[in-house]
Short mmCIF file of C-alpha atoms and ligand atoms in Angstrom, two decimals:
data_model
loop_
_atom_site.label_atom_id
_atom_site.label_comp_id
_atom_site.label_asym_id
_atom_site.label_seq_id
_atom_site.Cartn_x
_atom_site.Cartn_y
_atom_site.Cartn_z
CA UNK G 1 -193.99 -49.82 126.15
CA UNK G 2 -190.91 -51.99 126.29
CA UNK G 3 -188.52 -50.35 123.84
CA UNK G 4 -185.89 -53.07 124.08
CA UNK G 5 -185.93 -55.91 121.57
CA UNK G 6 -183.86 -59.02 122.13
CA UNK G 7 -182.77 -60.82 118.97
CA UNK G 8 -181.29 -64.29 119.48
CA UNK G 9 -181.34 -65.43 115.84
CA UNK G 10 -177.54 -65.49 115.71
CA UNK G 11 -177.32 -67.60 118.85
CA UNK G 12 -179.61 -70.41 117.77
CA UNK G 13 -177.01 -71.85 115.38
CA UNK G 14 -174.87 -72.55 118.46
CA UNK G 15 -177.49 -73.19 121.14
CA UNK G 16 -180.97 -74.23 120.01
CA UNK G 17 -183.89 -72.23 121.34
CA UNK G 18 -185.21 -75.32 123.18
CA UNK G 19 -181.97 -75.53 125.12
CA UNK G 20 -182.34 -71.92 126.23
CA UNK G 21 -185.97 -72.49 127.17
CA UNK G 22 -184.89 -75.49 129.22
CA UNK G 23 -183.62 -72.95 131.76
CA UNK G 24 -187.23 -72.19 132.63
CA UNK G 25 -186.94 -73.60 136.16
CA UNK G 26 -183.63 -71.95 137.10
CA UNK G 27 -185.04 -68.64 135.78
CA UNK G 28 -188.20 -69.05 137.86
CA UNK G 29 -186.15 -69.91 140.92
CA UNK G 30 -183.87 -66.88 140.40
CA UNK G 31 -186.93 -64.64 140.03
CA UNK G 32 -188.36 -66.08 143.25
CA UNK G 33 -185.10 -65.33 145.06
CA UNK G 34 -185.30 -61.76 143.85
CA UNK G 35 -188.96 -61.01 144.50
CA UNK G 36 -189.26 -63.07 147.71
CA UNK G 37 -185.84 -62.00 148.97
CA UNK G 38 -184.73 -65.55 149.67
CA UNK G 39 -181.35 -65.68 147.92
CA UNK G 40 -177.86 -64.73 149.08
CA UNK G 41 -177.38 -60.99 149.37
CA UNK G 42 -181.10 -60.50 149.96
CA UNK G 43 -180.43 -57.39 152.03
CA UNK G 44 -179.21 -55.70 148.83
CA UNK G 45 -182.38 -55.90 146.78
CA UNK G 46 -183.47 -52.28 147.20
CA UNK G 47 -182.75 -51.62 143.51
CA UNK G 48 -185.61 -53.95 142.49
CA UNK G 49 -188.36 -51.47 143.47
CA UNK G 50 -186.23 -48.37 143.21
CA UNK G 51 -187.76 -46.84 140.08
CA UNK G 52 -191.30 -47.03 141.46
CA UNK G 53 -190.11 -45.95 144.91
CA UNK G 54 -188.68 -42.69 143.57
CA UNK G 55 -191.36 -40.04 143.93
CA UNK G 56 -191.87 -37.15 141.53
CA UNK G 57 -191.30 -34.90 144.51
CA UNK G 58 -187.85 -36.39 145.04
CA UNK G 59 -186.80 -36.04 141.40
CA UNK G 60 -188.11 -32.45 141.46
CA UNK G 61 -185.99 -31.76 144.54
CA UNK G 62 -182.90 -33.13 142.80
CA UNK G 63 -183.65 -31.07 139.67
CA UNK G 64 -183.97 -27.90 141.79
CA UNK G 65 -180.73 -28.61 143.56
CA UNK G 66 -179.05 -29.35 140.22
CA UNK G 67 -180.27 -25.99 138.87
CA UNK G 68 -178.71 -24.19 141.82
CA UNK G 69 -175.38 -25.98 141.24
CA UNK G 70 -175.60 -25.31 137.49
CA UNK G 71 -176.06 -21.60 138.09
CA UNK G 72 -172.65 -21.26 139.74
CA UNK G 73 -170.61 -23.95 138.02
CA UNK G 74 -168.88 -24.26 134.67
CA UNK G 75 -167.58 -27.61 135.80
CA UNK G 76 -169.09 -30.19 138.13
CA UNK G 77 -166.72 -32.76 139.63
CA UNK G 78 -168.04 -36.21 140.48
CA UNK G 79 -165.71 -37.77 143.03
CA UNK G 80 -166.26 -41.52 143.22
CA UNK G 81 -165.18 -44.91 141.93
CA UNK G 82 -166.89 -48.08 140.69
CA UNK G 83 -170.62 -47.95 141.25
CA UNK G 84 -170.25 -44.49 142.73
CA UNK G 85 -169.41 -42.95 139.36
CA UNK G 86 -169.87 -45.31 136.42
CA UNK G 87 -173.67 -45.15 136.23
CA UNK G 88 -173.68 -41.36 136.14
CA UNK G 89 -170.91 -41.30 133.56
CA UNK G 90 -172.65 -43.90 131.39
CA UNK G 91 -175.83 -41.84 131.20
CA UNK G 92 -174.16 -38.44 130.91
CA UNK G 93 -171.80 -39.50 128.11
CA UNK G 94 -174.59 -41.28 126.25
CA UNK G 95 -176.67 -38.11 126.19
CA UNK G 96 -174.21 -35.26 125.89
CA UNK G 97 -172.50 -33.83 122.81
CA UNK G 98 -169.48 -35.92 121.81
CA UNK G 99 -167.34 -32.81 122.13
CA UNK G 100 -168.76 -31.58 125.44
CA UNK G 101 -165.25 -31.19 126.90
CA UNK G 102 -164.53 -28.71 124.09
CA UNK G 103 -167.42 -26.52 125.21
CA UNK G 104 -170.47 -28.11 123.59
CA UNK G 105 -172.45 -28.36 126.81
CA UNK G 106 -175.59 -26.30 126.00
CA UNK G 107 -174.71 -23.91 128.80
CA UNK G 108 -174.68 -26.70 131.40
CA UNK G 109 -171.64 -27.54 133.52
CA UNK G 110 -169.16 -30.00 132.07
CA UNK G 111 -169.13 -33.04 134.34
CA UNK G 112 -165.65 -34.35 135.06
CA UNK G 113 -164.51 -37.17 137.30
CA UNK G 114 -162.08 -37.62 140.16
CA UNK G 115 -161.30 -40.39 142.60
CA UNK G 116 -161.67 -43.08 139.94
CA UNK G 117 -157.88 -43.44 139.81
CA UNK G 118 -154.86 -42.38 141.88
CA UNK G 119 -152.87 -40.84 139.06
CA UNK G 120 -150.86 -37.83 140.16
CA UNK G 121 -150.78 -36.43 136.63
CA UNK G 122 -154.56 -36.78 136.20
CA UNK G 123 -155.21 -34.99 139.47
CA UNK G 124 -152.70 -32.25 138.68
CA UNK G 125 -154.34 -31.61 135.31
CA UNK G 126 -157.76 -31.57 136.95
CA UNK G 127 -156.55 -28.93 139.41
CA UNK G 128 -155.25 -26.92 136.45
CA UNK G 129 -158.74 -26.98 134.98
CA UNK G 130 -160.39 -26.12 138.29
CA UNK G 131 -158.03 -23.17 138.80
CA UNK G 132 -159.59 -21.64 135.69
CA UNK G 133 -163.23 -22.64 136.06
CA UNK G 134 -166.03 -22.05 138.51
CA UNK G 135 -166.95 -25.40 139.92
CA UNK G 136 -168.83 -27.42 142.48
CA UNK G 137 -168.68 -31.10 143.27
CA UNK G 138 -170.36 -34.20 144.59
CA UNK G 139 -168.32 -36.57 146.69
CA UNK G 140 -169.92 -39.98 146.38
CA UNK G 141 -168.99 -42.96 148.47
CA UNK G 142 -171.46 -45.32 150.06
CA UNK G 143 -168.94 -46.63 152.56
CA UNK G 144 -167.28 -43.25 152.91
CA UNK G 145 -163.94 -44.98 153.34
CA UNK G 146 -162.83 -45.90 149.82
CA UNK G 147 -159.22 -44.85 149.36
CA UNK G 148 -159.29 -43.44 145.82
CA UNK G 149 -162.18 -40.95 146.25
CA UNK G 150 -161.03 -40.13 149.79
CA UNK G 151 -157.61 -39.05 148.49
CA UNK G 152 -159.16 -37.05 145.64
CA UNK G 153 -161.63 -35.37 147.97
CA UNK G 154 -158.92 -34.40 150.43
CA UNK G 155 -157.11 -32.59 147.62
CA UNK G 156 -160.24 -31.05 146.10
CA UNK G 157 -161.64 -29.94 149.45
CA UNK G 158 -158.43 -27.99 150.13
CA UNK G 159 -158.58 -26.53 146.60
CA UNK G 160 -162.20 -25.42 146.71
CA UNK G 161 -161.82 -23.93 150.20
CA UNK G 162 -158.79 -21.94 149.06
CA UNK G 163 -160.55 -20.80 145.89
CA UNK G 164 -163.88 -19.73 147.39
CA UNK G 165 -163.32 -19.47 151.14
CA UNK G 166 -164.75 -21.92 153.66
CA UNK G 167 -168.37 -20.77 153.68
CA UNK G 168 -168.87 -20.68 149.91
CA UNK G 169 -166.90 -23.93 149.49
CA UNK G 170 -169.34 -25.68 151.80
CA UNK G 171 -172.21 -24.60 149.58
CA UNK G 172 -170.45 -26.07 146.56
CA UNK G 173 -169.93 -29.53 148.00
CA UNK G 174 -172.58 -32.23 148.04
CA UNK G 175 -171.99 -35.49 149.88
CA UNK G 176 -173.76 -38.67 148.79
CA UNK G 177 -173.16 -41.46 151.24
CA UNK G 178 -174.54 -43.97 153.70
CA UNK G 179 -177.12 -42.58 156.13
CA UNK G 180 -175.21 -43.17 159.33
CA UNK G 181 -171.86 -44.92 158.92
CA UNK G 182 -168.53 -43.74 157.67
CA UNK G 183 -166.21 -40.77 157.70
CA UNK G 184 -167.94 -38.97 154.85
CA UNK G 185 -171.25 -38.83 156.70
CA UNK G 186 -169.51 -37.39 159.76
CA UNK G 187 -167.70 -34.83 157.65
CA UNK G 188 -170.86 -33.83 155.78
CA UNK G 189 -172.67 -33.31 159.09
CA UNK G 190 -169.88 -31.35 160.70
CA UNK G 191 -169.23 -29.15 157.65
CA UNK G 192 -172.91 -28.72 156.80
CA UNK G 193 -172.71 -29.99 153.22
CA UNK G 194 -175.93 -30.70 151.38
CA UNK G 195 -176.22 -34.44 151.43
CA UNK G 196 -178.14 -37.38 150.04
CA UNK G 197 -178.42 -40.90 151.31
CA UNK G 198 -177.48 -44.05 149.42
CA UNK G 199 -180.07 -46.52 150.69
CA UNK G 200 -178.63 -49.34 152.83
CA UNK G 201 -180.17 -51.99 150.61
CA UNK G 202 -178.75 -50.69 147.31
CA UNK G 203 -175.18 -51.69 146.44
CA UNK G 204 -172.86 -49.34 144.57
CA UNK G 205 -173.19 -50.91 141.13
CA UNK G 206 -176.99 -50.97 141.38
CA UNK G 207 -177.19 -47.36 142.57
CA UNK G 208 -177.44 -45.30 139.36
CA UNK G 209 -181.12 -44.56 140.02
CA UNK G 210 -180.39 -43.14 143.48
CA UNK G 211 -178.90 -39.65 143.98
CA UNK G 212 -175.54 -41.32 143.17
CA UNK G 213 -176.51 -41.20 139.51
CA UNK G 214 -179.46 -38.85 139.46
CA UNK G 215 -177.77 -35.73 140.85
CA UNK G 216 -174.79 -35.69 138.44
CA UNK G 217 -177.06 -36.60 135.53
CA UNK G 218 -179.42 -33.73 136.43
CA UNK G 219 -176.50 -31.31 136.77
CA UNK G 220 -175.39 -32.31 133.27
CA UNK G 221 -178.85 -31.24 132.10
CA UNK G 222 -180.32 -34.64 131.25
CA UNK G 223 -183.91 -35.62 131.91
CA UNK G 224 -183.84 -37.71 135.10
CA UNK G 225 -187.63 -38.02 135.18
CA UNK G 226 -187.55 -39.80 131.82
CA UNK G 227 -184.62 -41.94 132.99
CA UNK G 228 -186.56 -43.13 136.05
CA UNK G 229 -189.73 -43.52 134.00
CA UNK G 230 -187.93 -45.82 131.55
CA UNK G 231 -186.56 -47.96 134.37
CA UNK G 232 -189.99 -48.04 136.02
CA UNK G 233 -191.53 -49.39 132.84
CA UNK G 234 -189.10 -52.34 132.81
CA UNK G 235 -189.49 -52.85 136.57
CA UNK G 236 -193.25 -53.31 136.08
CA UNK G 237 -192.77 -55.38 132.97
CA UNK G 238 -190.32 -57.71 134.69
CA UNK G 239 -192.57 -58.22 137.69
CA UNK G 240 -195.56 -59.04 135.51
CA UNK G 241 -193.59 -61.38 133.23
CA UNK G 242 -191.36 -63.08 135.77
CA UNK G 243 -190.78 -66.27 133.81
CA UNK G 244 -188.86 -67.17 130.69
CA UNK G 245 -191.70 -67.07 128.15
CA UNK G 246 -191.76 -63.95 126.02
CA UNK G 247 -189.59 -62.15 128.57
CA UNK G 248 -186.40 -60.74 126.98
CA UNK G 249 -184.68 -60.16 130.33
CA UNK G 250 -185.11 -63.78 131.34
CA UNK G 251 -184.17 -64.97 127.85
CA UNK G 252 -181.00 -62.87 127.97
CA UNK G 253 -180.01 -64.35 131.34
CA UNK G 254 -180.86 -67.89 130.22
CA UNK G 255 -178.91 -67.46 126.98
CA UNK G 256 -175.86 -66.26 128.87
CA UNK G 257 -176.09 -69.24 131.17
CA UNK G 258 -176.51 -71.68 128.25
CA UNK G 259 -173.53 -70.14 126.43
CA UNK G 260 -171.43 -70.24 129.60
CA UNK G 261 -172.19 -73.92 130.07
CA UNK G 262 -171.17 -74.46 126.45
CA UNK G 263 -167.73 -72.99 127.21
CA UNK G 264 -168.34 -69.39 126.18
CA UNK G 265 -166.76 -67.70 129.17
CA UNK G 266 -166.27 -64.19 127.77
CA UNK G 267 -169.09 -61.80 126.89
CA UNK G 268 -168.04 -58.92 124.69
CA UNK G 269 -170.45 -55.99 124.74
CA UNK G 270 -170.39 -54.29 121.36
CA UNK G 271 -171.62 -50.86 120.40
CA UNK G 272 -171.49 -48.94 117.16
CA UNK G 273 -172.06 -45.59 118.86
CA UNK G 274 -169.08 -44.05 120.67
CA UNK G 275 -171.49 -42.31 123.05
CA UNK G 276 -172.19 -45.77 124.54
CA UNK G 277 -168.56 -46.34 125.55
CA UNK G 278 -169.26 -45.68 129.22
CA UNK G 279 -172.46 -47.66 129.12
CA UNK G 280 -170.24 -50.63 128.30
CA UNK G 281 -167.94 -49.67 131.17
CA UNK G 282 -170.95 -49.62 133.52
CA UNK G 283 -172.05 -53.03 132.19
CA UNK G 284 -168.55 -54.45 132.71
CA UNK G 285 -168.52 -53.33 136.32
CA UNK G 286 -172.05 -54.52 137.01
CA UNK G 287 -171.52 -58.00 135.60
CA UNK G 288 -167.86 -58.42 136.52
CA UNK G 289 -168.30 -57.58 140.19
CA UNK G 290 -171.58 -59.46 140.44
CA UNK G 291 -170.66 -62.75 138.76
CA UNK G 292 -166.92 -63.19 138.96
CA UNK G 293 -166.44 -65.13 142.17
CA UNK G 294 -165.88 -68.64 143.52
CA UNK G 295 -163.75 -69.29 140.42
CA UNK G 296 -166.76 -68.91 138.16
CA UNK G 297 -168.49 -66.34 136.01
CA UNK G 298 -168.49 -64.88 132.53
CA UNK G 299 -165.74 -62.30 131.97
CA UNK G 300 -167.41 -59.13 130.67
CA UNK G 301 -165.44 -57.26 128.05
CA UNK G 302 -166.28 -54.44 125.67
CA UNK G 303 -165.46 -53.09 122.22
CA UNK G 304 -166.54 -50.10 120.18
CA UNK G 305 -167.05 -50.89 116.49
CA UNK G 306 -166.12 -50.17 113.86
CA UNK G 307 -163.07 -48.69 115.66
CA UNK G 308 -162.09 -51.96 117.31
CA UNK G 309 -162.71 -54.00 114.18
CA UNK G 310 -159.28 -52.69 113.29
CA UNK G 311 -157.78 -54.07 116.50
CA UNK G 312 -159.62 -56.65 118.63
CA UNK G 313 -161.79 -57.56 115.65
CA UNK G 314 -158.99 -59.84 114.46
CA UNK G 315 -159.06 -61.76 117.75
CA UNK G 316 -162.82 -61.98 117.81
CA UNK G 317 -162.83 -63.35 114.26
CA UNK G 318 -160.04 -65.87 114.62
CA UNK G 319 -158.71 -66.13 118.18
CA UNK G 320 -159.71 -68.58 120.93
CA UNK G 321 -163.38 -69.54 120.56
CA UNK G 322 -164.42 -68.82 124.15
CA UNK G 323 -166.55 -65.73 123.61
CA UNK G 324 -169.92 -64.44 122.56
CA UNK G 325 -170.94 -60.91 121.68
CA UNK G 326 -173.84 -58.83 123.00
CA UNK G 327 -174.52 -55.92 120.70
CA UNK G 328 -176.42 -52.91 121.95
CA UNK G 329 -177.74 -51.53 118.71
CA UNK G 330 -179.49 -48.24 118.10
CA UNK G 331 -182.05 -48.02 115.28
CA UNK G 332 -182.07 -44.25 114.76
CA UNK G 333 -179.35 -41.64 115.25
CA UNK G 334 -180.16 -38.08 116.39
CA UNK G 335 -178.75 -36.48 113.26
CA UNK G 336 -178.58 -36.91 109.49
CA UNK G 337 -175.39 -36.93 107.47
CA UNK G 338 -174.71 -38.57 104.12
CA UNK G 339 -171.56 -39.59 102.26
CA UNK G 340 -170.88 -36.83 99.69
CA UNK G 341 -170.40 -37.45 95.98
CA UNK G 342 -166.89 -36.76 94.67
CA UNK G 343 -165.99 -35.89 91.06
CA UNK G 344 -162.84 -37.93 90.91
CA UNK G 345 -163.98 -40.94 92.97
CA UNK G 346 -160.34 -41.73 93.73
CA UNK G 347 -161.38 -43.44 96.93
CA UNK G 348 -164.03 -45.38 94.96
CA UNK G 349 -166.75 -44.45 97.39
CA UNK G 350 -169.22 -43.01 94.92
CA UNK G 351 -171.19 -46.26 95.07
CA UNK G 352 -172.32 -45.19 98.54
CA UNK G 353 -172.59 -41.47 97.77
CA UNK G 354 -175.86 -40.14 99.15
CA UNK G 355 -176.18 -42.94 101.70
CA UNK G 356 -176.53 -41.93 105.35
CA UNK G 357 -173.55 -42.72 107.55
CA UNK G 358 -175.96 -44.62 109.76
CA UNK G 359 -176.83 -46.90 106.85
CA UNK G 360 -173.14 -47.61 106.30
CA UNK G 361 -172.70 -48.21 110.04
CA UNK G 362 -175.68 -50.56 110.00
CA UNK G 363 -174.29 -52.59 107.09
CA UNK G 364 -170.97 -52.77 108.94
CA UNK G 365 -172.89 -54.12 111.93
CA UNK G 366 -174.87 -56.69 109.97
CA UNK G 367 -171.83 -57.77 107.98
CA UNK G 368 -169.77 -58.12 111.15
CA UNK G 369 -172.45 -60.17 112.87
CA UNK G 370 -172.42 -62.70 110.02
CA UNK G 371 -168.62 -62.74 109.85
CA UNK G 372 -168.27 -63.32 113.59
CA UNK G 373 -171.02 -65.94 113.65
CA UNK G 374 -169.28 -67.70 110.75
CA UNK G 375 -166.09 -67.48 112.81
CA UNK G 376 -167.75 -69.28 115.74
CA UNK G 377 -168.90 -66.36 117.90
CA UNK G 378 -172.59 -66.37 118.91
CA UNK G 379 -174.21 -62.93 118.75
CA UNK G 380 -176.94 -61.60 121.01
CA UNK G 381 -178.51 -58.40 119.73
CA UNK G 382 -180.27 -55.91 122.01
CA UNK G 383 -182.03 -53.19 120.03
CA UNK G 384 -183.34 -49.83 121.14
CA UNK G 385 -185.06 -47.35 118.80
CA UNK G 386 -182.86 -44.40 119.80
CA UNK G 387 -180.60 -43.15 122.56
CA UNK G 388 -182.56 -41.00 124.99
CA UNK G 389 -182.99 -40.83 128.75
CA UNK G 390 -186.12 -42.98 128.74
CA UNK G 391 -184.51 -45.79 126.74
CA UNK G 392 -181.36 -45.63 128.83
CA UNK G 393 -183.53 -46.06 131.94
CA UNK G 394 -184.99 -49.16 130.30
CA UNK G 395 -181.56 -50.54 129.45
CA UNK G 396 -180.28 -49.90 132.97
CA UNK G 397 -183.07 -51.88 134.58
CA UNK G 398 -182.89 -54.58 131.88
CA UNK G 399 -179.21 -55.18 132.58
CA UNK G 400 -179.59 -54.91 136.37
CA UNK G 401 -182.31 -57.55 136.43
CA UNK G 402 -180.45 -59.65 133.84
CA UNK G 403 -177.40 -59.52 136.09
CA UNK G 404 -179.23 -60.53 139.27
CA UNK G 405 -180.95 -63.42 137.44
CA UNK G 406 -177.62 -64.50 135.94
CA UNK G 407 -175.87 -64.40 139.32
CA UNK G 408 -178.48 -66.55 140.99
CA UNK G 409 -178.53 -68.98 138.06
CA UNK G 410 -174.77 -69.25 138.35
CA UNK G 411 -175.11 -69.96 142.06
CA UNK G 412 -173.27 -66.91 143.42
CA UNK G 413 -174.26 -63.91 145.49
CA UNK G 414 -174.57 -61.17 142.84
CA UNK G 415 -174.52 -58.40 145.42
CA UNK G 416 -171.20 -58.78 147.21
CA UNK G 417 -167.63 -58.20 146.04
CA UNK G 418 -165.29 -59.99 148.46
CA UNK G 419 -162.51 -60.15 145.87
CA UNK G 420 -162.11 -56.37 145.83
CA UNK G 421 -160.54 -56.54 149.31
CA UNK G 422 -157.40 -58.42 148.24
CA UNK G 423 -155.71 -55.53 146.43
CA UNK G 424 -156.75 -53.10 149.15
CA UNK G 425 -155.08 -55.14 151.90
CA UNK G 426 -151.84 -55.35 149.94
CA UNK G 427 -151.93 -51.64 149.08
CA UNK G 428 -152.53 -50.70 152.73
CA UNK G 429 -149.73 -52.98 153.85
CA UNK G 430 -147.31 -51.56 151.29
CA UNK G 431 -148.25 -48.03 152.29
CA UNK G 432 -147.51 -48.90 155.92
CA UNK G 433 -151.01 -48.59 157.36
CA UNK G 434 -151.24 -49.36 161.06
CA UNK G 435 -152.38 -52.90 161.74
CA UNK G 436 -150.81 -54.31 158.55
CA UNK G 437 -147.20 -54.53 159.84
CA UNK G 438 -146.81 -58.27 159.33
CA UNK G 439 -148.09 -58.18 155.73
CA UNK G 440 -145.90 -55.14 155.02
CA UNK G 441 -142.73 -57.11 155.72
CA UNK G 442 -143.90 -60.18 153.77
CA UNK G 443 -145.01 -58.21 150.73
CA UNK G 444 -141.89 -56.10 150.64
CA UNK G 445 -139.78 -59.25 150.73
CA UNK G 446 -141.77 -60.73 147.86
CA UNK G 447 -141.35 -57.60 145.81
CA UNK G 448 -137.71 -57.12 146.76
CA UNK G 449 -138.28 -53.52 147.84
O1 PA5 O 501 -170.49 -51.92 143.31
C1 PA5 O 501 -169.86 -51.68 144.31
O2 PA5 O 501 -170.29 -51.90 145.45
C2 PA5 O 501 -168.49 -51.07 144.23
O3 PA5 O 501 -168.05 -50.95 142.91
C3 PA5 O 501 -168.50 -49.68 144.87
O4 PA5 O 501 -169.40 -48.87 144.20
C4 PA5 O 501 -167.11 -49.04 144.83
O5 PA5 O 501 -166.16 -49.89 145.41
C5 PA5 O 501 -167.12 -47.72 145.58
O6 PA5 O 501 -167.54 -47.91 146.89
P1 PA5 O 501 -167.99 -46.69 147.80
O7 PA5 O 501 -169.20 -46.08 147.22
O8 PA5 O 501 -168.26 -47.30 149.14
O9 PA5 O 501 -166.84 -45.72 147.82
#
């Protein structure tokens, strides 16, 4: 059953439902591009059938491999950036104990991340941790040539080989990369690392349901079968309902497009559960890299409430009116905790004594929705009954399909990322890479260095 409910009641005051439904044809055309592979980037549509393509045998193989890695690791390092780490992190952090880094890991390895930045201090602290812990790692790069994870892996490879010796180190490294191209594939073959393939037709940000996401998630102890099953449900649902009527994915994409055309150029994803922080990060990457091109696209942002009601909340309430909010809301928490009664009532909270924290959180949510709507910010609400692997699988596919539909409706290729090259070229030139000599001189002059 589709667990996701889309609530557009707090959009209709800005954009009438008929206006959203008037996107029926663009939605149908975007769906045709996706299912008939006729749109730009059509060689990157492998994610569409991915959930149903993943066999039980394959997930079982990943679970077995994860168990072997778990048995010898207190820490598991995921080396990757962008789509090669955010999906795994989104799922792992949504499902694990909030204080997993303090040891609440149910006996499973703590998953940590490397290669998602180039900070010397971060890497040094990570090495400090790895000096003290038994660990293994997955190096994940589809291209195998991305600078950030390549630097991190160079350092970690030397560390793990020194710590365990060459033969054992090789058993503790897993490479997840393209099937034939790239330096990482060559290295994995020559060193004999266990390896998995990122399918050619699945781009980084759509790859969470490949070994890129599944292996780290399984090592963290989460239920990857349920994750895939949830995504599969929405895959089938979307295929059967591939038009705007009664289809929340299509309605979400159409609403975004209608809001964008009405000048709402920023989408703020909101959550009231800190465990969804990295889900928002995954969403930002998925939508930002897919839509932001040719000088168009909605800028995806994110906030965690009620925390950010005491910071960005002010802007959302009263700043420039160019945004809408998309709330991912969770009906039921895992636990139960109420506000205690206090004899003195100095803080004047006895009026909510006995109420569950979730009830207070929910009233904060509902109150904020009305305040922001009154302040001119349309609110889309996406509800799930609870956070679990199955529902996360549903959300993942919901947002992937919503993103592809949105990209095609916007008239861009949602599967490329040409803009990412600009910073790389400048960085290479400034670092003095061979072949960039001319740019090196120009950039250095511009920077006065
Ligand atoms: O979505 C994408 O394609 C990117 O964000 C990539 O995932 C990211 O740049 C990392 O690329 P790679 O896996 O080739 O190292």
